[in-house]
Coordinates of C-alpha atoms and ligand atoms in Angstrom, one line a residue:
M331 CA 7.4 9.6 -22.6
P332 CA 7.7 8.0 -26.0
P333 CA 10.0 5.0 -26.3
T334 CA 13.6 5.8 -27.3
P335 CA 13.3 6.4 -31.1
T336 CA 16.1 4.1 -32.3
R337 CA 16.6 1.4 -29.8
P338 CA 19.9 -0.5 -30.3
P339 CA 19.2 -4.2 -31.0
H340 CA 20.5 -5.5 -27.6
Y341 CA 18.2 -3.0 -25.8
A342 CA 15.2 -3.7 -28.0
E343 CA 15.7 -7.5 -27.4
L344 CA 16.0 -6.9 -23.6
C345 CA 12.8 -4.8 -23.5
G346 CA 11.1 -7.4 -25.7
L347 CA 12.0 -10.3 -23.4
L348 CA 10.8 -8.4 -20.3
K349 CA 7.6 -7.4 -22.1
E350 CA 6.9 -11.1 -22.8
A351 CA 7.5 -11.9 -19.1
A352 CA 5.1 -9.1 -18.1
T353 CA 2.5 -10.4 -20.6
L354 CA 2.7 -13.8 -19.0
G355 CA 2.5 -12.2 -15.6
S356 CA -0.7 -10.4 -16.7
I357 CA -2.2 -13.8 -17.5
G358 CA -1.4 -14.8 -13.9
S359 CA -3.0 -11.6 -12.6
L360 CA -6.1 -12.3 -14.6
L361 CA -6.3 -15.8 -13.1
G362 CA -5.8 -14.4 -9.6
W363 CA -8.5 -11.7 -10.1
D364 CA -10.9 -14.4 -11.4
Q365 CA -10.1 -16.6 -8.4
E366 CA -11.1 -13.8 -6.0
T367 CA -14.3 -12.8 -7.9
Y368 CA -16.1 -15.3 -10.0
M369 CA -14.3 -18.7 -10.0
P370 CA -16.4 -21.6 -8.9
P371 CA -14.9 -23.2 -5.8
A372 CA -14.4 -26.6 -7.4
A373 CA -11.9 -25.0 -9.9
A374 CA -9.5 -24.2 -7.0
G375 CA -7.3 -27.3 -7.5
H376 CA -6.7 -26.8 -11.2
R377 CA -6.3 -23.0 -10.7
A378 CA -3.4 -23.6 -8.4
Q379 CA -1.7 -25.6 -11.1
Q380 CA -2.3 -22.9 -13.7
Q381 CA -1.0 -20.3 -11.4
A382 CA 2.2 -22.3 -10.5
L383 CA 2.9 -23.0 -14.2
V384 CA 2.5 -19.3 -15.2
A385 CA 4.6 -18.1 -12.2
G386 CA 7.3 -20.5 -13.2
L387 CA 7.4 -19.3 -16.8
V388 CA 7.5 -15.7 -15.6
H389 CA 10.5 -16.4 -13.3
E390 CA 12.3 -18.4 -15.9
R391 CA 12.1 -15.5 -18.4
Q392 CA 13.0 -12.8 -15.9
S393 CA 16.0 -14.6 -14.6
S394 CA 17.2 -16.2 -17.9
P395 CA 20.9 -15.9 -18.7
R396 CA 20.0 -14.2 -21.9
V397 CA 18.5 -11.3 -19.9
G398 CA 21.8 -11.1 -18.0
E399 CA 23.9 -11.0 -21.2
L400 CA 21.7 -8.3 -22.8
L401 CA 21.7 -6.3 -19.6
Q402 CA 25.5 -6.3 -19.5
A403 CA 25.7 -5.3 -23.2
C404 CA 23.3 -2.4 -22.6
E405 CA 25.2 -1.3 -19.4
A406 CA 28.4 -1.1 -21.5
D407 CA 26.7 1.0 -24.2
P408 CA 27.6 4.8 -23.7
A409 CA 24.6 6.0 -25.8
L410 CA 22.2 4.2 -23.5
R411 CA 23.9 5.4 -20.4
Q412 CA 23.5 9.0 -21.6
D413 CA 19.8 8.7 -22.3
P414 CA 18.1 9.4 -19.0
A415 CA 15.1 7.3 -19.7
A416 CA 17.1 4.3 -20.9
A417 CA 19.5 4.7 -18.0
A418 CA 16.6 4.6 -15.4
N419 CA 15.2 1.6 -17.1
L420 CA 18.5 -0.2 -17.0
R421 CA 19.2 0.7 -13.3
E422 CA 15.8 -0.9 -12.3
M423 CA 16.2 -3.9 -14.6
R424 CA 19.5 -4.6 -13.0
R425 CA 18.0 -4.4 -9.6
D426 CA 15.2 -6.8 -10.6
Y427 CA 17.6 -9.2 -12.3
D428 CA 19.9 -9.3 -9.3
R429 CA 17.0 -9.8 -6.9
A430 CA 15.7 -12.7 -9.1
T431 CA 19.1 -14.4 -9.4
K432 CA 21.0 -13.8 -6.2
V433 CA 18.9 -15.9 -3.9
P434 CA 19.7 -19.6 -4.5
T435 CA 16.7 -21.7 -5.7
D436 CA 16.9 -24.1 -2.7
L437 CA 16.5 -21.1 -0.3
V438 CA 13.6 -19.8 -2.3
A439 CA 12.0 -23.2 -2.1
E440 CA 12.7 -23.6 1.6
L441 CA 11.2 -20.1 2.3
A442 CA 8.0 -21.2 0.5
R443 CA 7.8 -24.6 2.1
T444 CA 8.5 -23.5 5.7
G445 CA 6.4 -20.4 5.1
S446 CA 3.3 -22.4 4.3
L447 CA 3.8 -24.6 7.3
A448 CA 4.5 -21.6 9.5
Q449 CA 1.3 -19.9 8.3
E450 CA -0.7 -23.0 9.3
A451 CA 1.0 -23.0 12.7
W452 CA 0.2 -19.3 13.1
K453 CA -3.5 -19.8 12.3
D454 CA -3.7 -22.5 15.0
A455 CA -1.7 -20.5 17.5
R456 CA -3.8 -17.4 17.0
A457 CA -7.0 -19.4 17.4
R458 CA -5.8 -20.9 20.6
N459 CA -4.0 -17.7 21.8
D460 CA -0.8 -19.9 22.1
F461 CA 2.3 -17.8 21.2
P462 CA 4.8 -20.4 22.5
A463 CA 3.5 -22.9 19.8
F464 CA 4.2 -20.3 17.1
A465 CA 7.6 -19.1 18.4
P466 CA 9.8 -21.8 16.9
W467 CA 8.2 -21.2 13.5
L468 CA 8.8 -17.5 13.8
T469 CA 12.4 -18.2 14.6
K470 CA 12.7 -20.4 11.5
M471 CA 11.1 -17.8 9.3
M472 CA 13.3 -15.0 10.6
T473 CA 16.5 -17.1 10.2
L474 CA 15.5 -17.9 6.6
S475 CA 14.6 -14.2 5.9
R476 CA 18.0 -13.2 7.3
R477 CA 19.7 -15.7 5.1
K478 CA 17.9 -14.2 2.1
A479 CA 19.0 -10.7 3.1
D480 CA 22.6 -12.0 3.4
C481 CA 22.4 -13.3 -0.2
L482 CA 21.0 -10.1 -1.5
A483 CA 23.5 -7.8 0.3
P484 CA 26.4 -9.8 1.7
G485 CA 28.1 -8.2 4.7
S486 CA 25.6 -5.4 5.0
P487 CA 25.5 -3.8 8.5
E488 CA 21.7 -3.5 8.3
P489 CA 20.4 -6.7 6.6
Y490 CA 16.8 -5.5 7.0
D491 CA 17.5 -3.0 4.2
A492 CA 17.8 -5.8 1.6
L493 CA 14.3 -7.0 2.6
L494 CA 12.8 -3.6 2.7
D495 CA 14.2 -2.9 -0.8
E496 CA 11.8 -5.4 -2.3
Y497 CA 8.9 -3.1 -1.5
E498 CA 10.5 0.3 -1.2
P499 CA 13.6 0.4 -3.5
G500 CA 16.4 2.5 -2.3
M501 CA 14.9 3.2 1.2
T502 CA 16.8 2.3 4.3
A503 CA 15.7 1.4 7.8
K504 CA 17.8 4.3 9.1
E505 CA 16.0 6.8 6.9
I506 CA 12.6 5.4 8.0
A507 CA 13.5 5.5 11.6
A508 CA 14.5 9.2 11.3
V509 CA 11.1 10.1 10.0
F510 CA 9.1 7.7 12.2
A511 CA 10.6 8.7 15.6
P512 CA 9.2 12.3 15.7
L513 CA 6.0 11.1 14.2
R514 CA 5.6 8.5 16.9
D515 CA 6.2 10.9 19.7
R516 CA 3.9 13.7 18.4
L517 CA 1.2 11.2 17.4
A518 CA 1.2 9.7 20.9
Q519 CA 0.8 13.2 22.3
L520 CA -2.0 14.1 19.9
I521 CA -3.9 10.9 20.8
G522 CA -3.4 11.8 24.5
R523 CA -5.0 15.2 23.8
V524 CA -7.9 13.5 22.0
R525 CA -8.5 11.2 25.0
A526 CA -8.2 14.1 27.5
S527 CA -10.9 16.0 25.5
G528 CA -13.4 13.5 26.9
R529 CA -15.5 13.8 23.7
T530 CA -16.9 10.8 21.8
P531 CA -18.3 11.8 18.4
D532 CA -21.7 10.5 17.4
Q533 CA -21.0 7.3 15.3
S534 CA -24.6 6.5 14.3
V535 CA -23.9 7.5 10.7
L536 CA -21.6 4.4 10.5
K537 CA -24.6 2.1 11.1
I538 CA -27.1 3.4 8.5
R539 CA -28.2 0.5 6.4
T540 CA -28.5 1.0 2.6
D541 CA -28.9 -1.3 -0.4
P542 CA -25.5 -2.7 -1.6
Q543 CA -26.5 -2.4 -5.2
Q544 CA -27.1 1.3 -4.7
Q545 CA -23.9 1.6 -2.8
H546 CA -22.2 0.0 -5.8
R547 CA -23.7 2.7 -8.1
F548 CA -22.6 5.4 -5.7
G549 CA -19.1 4.0 -5.6
E550 CA -19.0 4.0 -9.5
L551 CA -20.2 7.6 -9.5
V552 CA -17.4 8.6 -7.2
L553 CA -14.8 6.7 -9.2
K554 CA -16.0 8.4 -12.4
A555 CA -15.7 11.8 -10.7
M556 CA -12.2 10.9 -9.7
G557 CA -11.4 10.3 -13.4
F558 CA -11.1 6.5 -13.1
D559 CA -11.8 5.2 -16.6
L560 CA -14.4 2.4 -16.3
S561 CA -13.9 1.5 -20.0
A562 CA -10.4 0.5 -19.0
G563 CA -11.3 -1.0 -15.7
R564 CA -14.0 -2.6 -13.5
L565 CA -15.3 -2.6 -10.0
D566 CA -16.3 -5.9 -8.5
V567 CA -16.9 -7.4 -5.0
T568 CA -14.5 -9.5 -3.0
T569 CA -13.9 -10.4 0.7
H570 CA -10.7 -8.4 0.7
P571 CA -10.7 -5.3 -1.5
F572 CA -7.7 -5.0 -3.9
C573 CA -6.6 -3.3 -7.1
S574 CA -4.9 -5.2 -9.9
G575 CA -3.4 -3.0 -12.7
M576 CA -2.8 -6.1 -14.7
A577 CA -2.2 -4.8 -18.2
P578 CA -2.5 -1.7 -20.5
G579 CA -6.2 -0.8 -20.6
D580 CA -7.1 -3.2 -17.9
T581 CA -7.2 -2.2 -14.2
R582 CA -9.5 -4.2 -11.9
L583 CA -10.8 -2.9 -8.6
T584 CA -12.7 -4.7 -5.9
T585 CA -14.6 -3.5 -2.8
R586 CA -17.0 -5.0 -0.3
Y587 CA -20.3 -4.1 1.2
T588 CA -20.4 -5.0 4.9
G589 CA -23.6 -5.7 6.8
E590 CA -24.1 -2.1 7.9
G591 CA -23.0 1.4 6.9
F592 CA -22.1 3.0 3.6
L593 CA -19.0 4.9 4.6
E594 CA -16.4 2.1 5.0
P595 CA -17.4 0.5 1.7
L596 CA -17.1 3.9 0.0
Y597 CA -13.6 4.4 1.5
G598 CA -12.6 0.9 0.3
T599 CA -13.7 1.9 -3.2
M600 CA -11.9 5.3 -3.1
H601 CA -8.8 3.6 -1.7
E602 CA -8.6 1.0 -4.4
G603 CA -9.6 3.7 -6.9
G604 CA -6.6 5.7 -5.9
H605 CA -4.4 2.7 -6.6
G606 CA -6.3 2.2 -9.9
L607 CA -5.7 5.8 -11.1
Y608 CA -2.0 5.3 -10.6
E609 CA -2.1 2.1 -12.6
Q610 CA -4.1 3.8 -15.4
G611 CA -1.8 6.8 -15.4
L612 CA 1.4 4.8 -15.8
P613 CA 2.8 4.9 -19.4
K614 CA 2.0 1.3 -20.1
A615 CA 1.1 1.8 -23.8
D616 CA 4.7 2.6 -24.5
H617 CA 6.6 0.8 -21.7
F618 CA 4.7 -2.3 -20.6
G619 CA 7.1 -4.7 -18.9
E620 CA 9.7 -2.0 -18.5
P621 CA 10.4 -0.2 -15.2
L622 CA 9.3 3.1 -16.9
G623 CA 5.8 1.6 -17.1
E624 CA 5.8 0.4 -13.5
A625 CA 4.9 2.0 -10.1
I626 CA 7.9 3.3 -8.0
S627 CA 7.3 1.5 -4.8
L628 CA 4.5 0.3 -2.4
G629 CA 4.9 3.5 -0.4
I630 CA 4.2 5.7 -3.4
H631 CA 1.4 3.4 -4.5
E632 CA -0.1 3.7 -1.0
S633 CA 0.2 7.5 -1.1
Q634 CA -2.1 7.5 -4.1
S635 CA -4.8 5.4 -2.4
R636 CA -4.6 7.2 1.0
M637 CA -4.8 10.6 -0.7
W638 CA -8.2 9.8 -2.3
E639 CA -9.5 7.9 0.7
N640 CA -8.3 10.2 3.5
F641 CA -7.3 13.6 2.2
V642 CA -10.2 13.9 -0.3
G643 CA -12.8 11.4 1.0
R644 CA -12.7 12.3 4.7
G645 CA -12.7 16.0 4.1
R646 CA -15.6 18.4 4.5
A647 CA -15.4 19.8 1.0
F648 CA -15.9 16.3 -0.5
W649 CA -19.1 15.6 1.5
E650 CA -20.6 19.0 0.5
W651 CA -20.7 17.5 -3.0
A652 CA -21.1 13.8 -2.2
L653 CA -23.8 13.9 0.5
P654 CA -26.6 15.1 -1.9
E655 CA -25.4 12.4 -4.4
A656 CA -25.4 9.8 -1.7
R657 CA -29.0 10.8 -0.6
R658 CA -30.2 10.6 -4.2
L659 CA -28.8 7.1 -4.7
L660 CA -29.0 5.6 -1.2
G661 CA -32.4 6.8 -0.3
P662 CA -34.4 8.3 2.6
A663 CA -32.2 6.7 5.4
L664 CA -29.7 9.5 4.6
E665 CA -32.2 12.3 4.8
P666 CA -31.4 13.4 8.4
V667 CA -27.6 13.0 7.9
T668 CA -25.6 16.3 7.9
V669 CA -22.1 17.0 6.5
D670 CA -20.9 17.6 10.1
A671 CA -22.1 14.2 11.2
V672 CA -20.3 12.4 8.3
Y673 CA -17.2 14.4 8.9
A674 CA -17.1 13.6 12.6
A675 CA -17.8 9.9 12.0
A676 CA -15.1 9.8 9.3
N677 CA -12.5 11.5 11.6
T678 CA -13.0 9.7 14.9
V679 CA -10.0 8.4 16.8
R680 CA -10.6 4.8 17.9
P681 CA -7.5 3.4 19.6
S682 CA -7.8 -0.4 19.1
F683 CA -5.7 -3.5 19.6
I684 CA -6.2 -4.5 16.0
R685 CA -4.3 -2.7 13.3
V686 CA -6.9 -3.3 10.5
E687 CA -9.7 -1.8 12.7
S688 CA -7.8 1.3 13.6
D689 CA -8.4 4.9 12.4
E690 CA -6.2 7.2 10.2
S691 CA -4.2 8.5 13.2
T692 CA -3.6 5.5 15.4
Y693 CA -2.9 3.3 12.4
N694 CA 0.5 4.7 12.1
L695 CA 1.5 3.8 15.7
H696 CA 0.6 0.2 14.9
I697 CA 2.9 0.3 11.9
M698 CA 5.8 1.9 13.8
L699 CA 5.6 -0.8 16.4
R700 CA 5.8 -3.5 13.8
F701 CA 8.7 -1.8 12.0
E702 CA 10.8 -1.5 15.1
I703 CA 10.1 -5.1 16.0
E704 CA 10.8 -6.7 12.7
R705 CA 14.0 -4.7 12.3
A706 CA 15.2 -6.1 15.6
L707 CA 14.1 -9.6 14.8
I708 CA 16.2 -9.5 11.6
S709 CA 19.2 -7.9 13.2
G710 CA 19.1 -10.5 16.0
D711 CA 18.6 -7.9 18.7
L712 CA 15.2 -9.4 19.5
R713 CA 14.6 -13.2 19.9
A714 CA 11.2 -14.6 18.9
D715 CA 10.6 -15.8 22.4
D716 CA 10.8 -12.3 23.8
L717 CA 8.3 -10.9 21.3
P718 CA 5.1 -10.7 23.4
G719 CA 6.8 -8.9 26.2
V720 CA 8.3 -6.2 24.0
W721 CA 5.1 -5.9 21.9
N722 CA 2.9 -5.4 25.0
E723 CA 5.2 -2.9 26.6
R724 CA 5.6 -0.7 23.6
F725 CA 1.9 -1.0 22.6
E726 CA 0.9 0.4 26.0
S727 CA 3.4 3.2 25.7
Y728 CA 2.3 4.3 22.2
L729 CA -1.4 3.7 22.4
G730 CA -2.1 3.8 26.1
L731 CA -3.8 0.3 26.0
K732 CA -2.9 -2.8 27.9
V733 CA -2.8 -5.8 25.5
P734 CA -5.1 -8.4 27.0
D735 CA -3.7 -11.4 25.1
D736 CA -1.4 -12.3 22.2
R737 CA -4.3 -13.0 19.9
R738 CA -5.0 -9.2 20.1
G739 CA -1.3 -8.5 20.3
C740 CA 1.7 -10.0 18.5
L741 CA -0.3 -12.9 16.9
Q742 CA -2.8 -10.7 15.0
D743 CA -1.0 -10.4 11.6
V744 CA -0.2 -13.1 9.1
H745 CA 2.8 -11.3 7.5
W746 CA 5.8 -12.6 9.5
S747 CA 4.5 -16.2 9.4
F748 CA 5.3 -16.4 5.7
G749 CA 8.4 -14.2 5.7
L750 CA 6.8 -10.9 4.7
V751 CA 9.4 -8.6 6.3
G752 CA 9.9 -5.0 5.2
Y753 CA 6.3 -4.6 4.0
F754 CA 4.6 -2.9 7.0
P755 CA 6.5 0.5 6.9
T756 CA 5.2 1.1 3.4
Y757 CA 1.7 1.8 4.8
T758 CA 2.9 4.7 6.9
L759 CA 5.3 5.8 4.2
G760 CA 2.2 6.1 2.0
N761 CA 0.5 8.4 4.5
L762 CA 3.6 10.5 4.9
Y763 CA 4.1 10.9 1.1
A764 CA 0.4 11.6 0.6
A765 CA 0.5 14.4 3.2
Q766 CA 3.6 16.0 1.8
L767 CA 2.2 15.8 -1.8
W768 CA -1.1 17.2 -0.6
E769 CA 0.4 20.4 0.8
M770 CA 2.3 21.0 -2.5
I771 CA -0.8 20.2 -4.6
N772 CA -2.8 22.8 -2.6
R773 CA -0.1 25.4 -3.1
Q774 CA 0.0 24.7 -6.9
L775 CA -3.8 24.3 -7.3
P776 CA -5.2 27.0 -5.0
G777 CA -8.8 26.3 -6.3
L778 CA -8.6 22.6 -5.3
E779 CA -10.8 22.9 -2.2
S780 CA -13.6 24.7 -4.1
D781 CA -13.2 22.2 -7.1
I782 CA -13.8 19.3 -4.7
R783 CA -16.8 21.1 -3.2
R784 CA -18.3 20.9 -6.7
G785 CA -17.3 17.3 -7.3
E786 CA -14.6 18.4 -9.8
L787 CA -11.9 16.0 -9.0
I788 CA -10.2 15.8 -12.4
P789 CA -7.7 18.7 -11.7
L790 CA -6.3 16.6 -8.9
R791 CA -6.1 13.5 -11.0
D792 CA -4.3 15.4 -13.7
W793 CA -1.8 16.8 -11.3
L794 CA -1.0 13.4 -10.0
R795 CA -0.8 12.0 -13.5
A796 CA 1.7 14.6 -14.7
N797 CA 3.8 14.7 -11.5
I798 CA 3.7 11.1 -10.3
H799 CA 2.1 8.6 -12.6
A800 CA 3.7 9.6 -15.9
H801 CA 7.3 9.0 -14.6
G802 CA 6.9 5.3 -13.9
K803 CA 10.0 4.2 -12.1
R804 CA 12.2 6.9 -13.6
Y805 CA 12.9 8.3 -10.1
R806 CA 13.2 6.6 -6.8
A807 CA 10.7 7.6 -4.2
A808 CA 13.0 9.9 -2.2
E809 CA 14.2 11.6 -5.4
L810 CA 10.6 12.1 -6.6
C811 CA 9.6 13.5 -3.3
Q812 CA 12.4 16.0 -3.4
R813 CA 11.7 17.0 -7.0
V814 CA 8.0 17.4 -6.6
T815 CA 7.8 18.9 -3.1
G816 CA 11.2 20.5 -2.9
R817 CA 12.1 18.7 0.4
P818 CA 13.0 15.3 1.7
L819 CA 10.3 13.3 3.4
S820 CA 9.2 14.7 6.7
S821 CA 6.6 13.9 9.4
D822 CA 5.4 17.5 9.7
P823 CA 2.9 17.6 6.9
L824 CA 1.1 14.4 8.1
L825 CA 1.0 15.8 11.7
R826 CA -0.4 19.1 10.5
H827 CA -3.0 17.2 8.5
L828 CA -4.1 15.0 11.4
E829 CA -4.2 17.9 13.8
S830 CA -6.3 20.1 11.5
R831 CA -8.7 17.2 10.9
L832 CA -9.1 16.3 14.6
A833 CA -9.2 19.8 16.0
P834 CA -12.9 20.6 15.1
V835 CA -14.1 17.1 16.1
Y836 CA -12.4 17.1 19.6
G837 CA -12.3 20.9 20.2
L838 CA -8.4 20.7 20.4
Ligands
ZN998 ZN1 -3.6 0.2 -0.4

């Protein structure tokens, strides 16, 4: 998508100001990446000052009255309204501007201040397994989040939507609930069948020790095969893997090499690689700083990472190509390993109390539980004091496990302590979008499975680039899903995918 050939002066000035803000933002991203990778610990104090200064400058530009004036002038310009690319840009610029200006500065400051105290209280409470100590802080953060929602969408019957909108623009709690409910019931049944099978796949593949430097080479080899451009990006090592698509030509990935096993680190790399391919595929050269150069939503972003990690990386076809490569790079420890063994280890169901330790299937139940609870906390249907009881009861009904204590229950995640509400559902939305896209991709690229078996992953990347990445924020997630797959989001493709993956492992 080339930029509009003759941009009227008010539109050109608006895009110029937002590009300047994004350029400042990219300096902040670079500082953040450095902080996680190579920064010496003693630099932390000054780095915090640098980050605060840059963040302030970015916010000042994004919310400046001049941006508001230009936006109004552009919205009144019929030529821009009729140009679909400009109209999409303006729709999303308006959303961003309203979000940046509708919440009063004192509420923003109070959320930040109370959030950092609540986070400390949460750490303490989790360590001591003391929910009552955290409950008043949770109440405060939910009250403040509710106030924020009321500023963003006064009088809304579902205040949660305004919070969700930050991560998944245009999506509503009602729409999510309609897709999650059938997924929850059928997933719980599927996991019941897995349990009833009485089978426990051999997990010894997960414990094979190999050299981290060789794992890094293997990860880079897979990234190259995926079509990730390492001359426009890097792969480094951090405690928590992430992807930062900070600027045109600069997408940074990180991964980690844990004490044992080569599978989880590879999946970390492929996951972040999927995010990275999205960032590299966005039309940033022409549209940096504009919505047309940005990702649609966290759910769509996550669909890209989950597709490479789960749909490609946990499939048998992938390992037919990748296992010989892994043996070549990781050495004799992998000699006895078979494709079947890797497949079974990569597709094992491990119901767990802890979300971040759970597998591809049960993960979604963890997310649905959190979505239902945070929605009720914001609406006022659930009081913070009653959280543990509701959590434990639902957890048992969804996953069949009795929660032994709050540390392994409602105190495990940091999110709510600093007011991150509306974020959790995007993880499962990512799985759902990935599954629905995957079915359409396989219809349109009938040779995909045999391409993957030969390590030819570029056709998949090119499909994603043309159908998802190149559009930037031109379409909202629901509209893109409808355009690309011909249907609204449904839980059926994900269930079909999980059933077909687990059937051979558990003899279902
Ligand atoms: Zn991710």
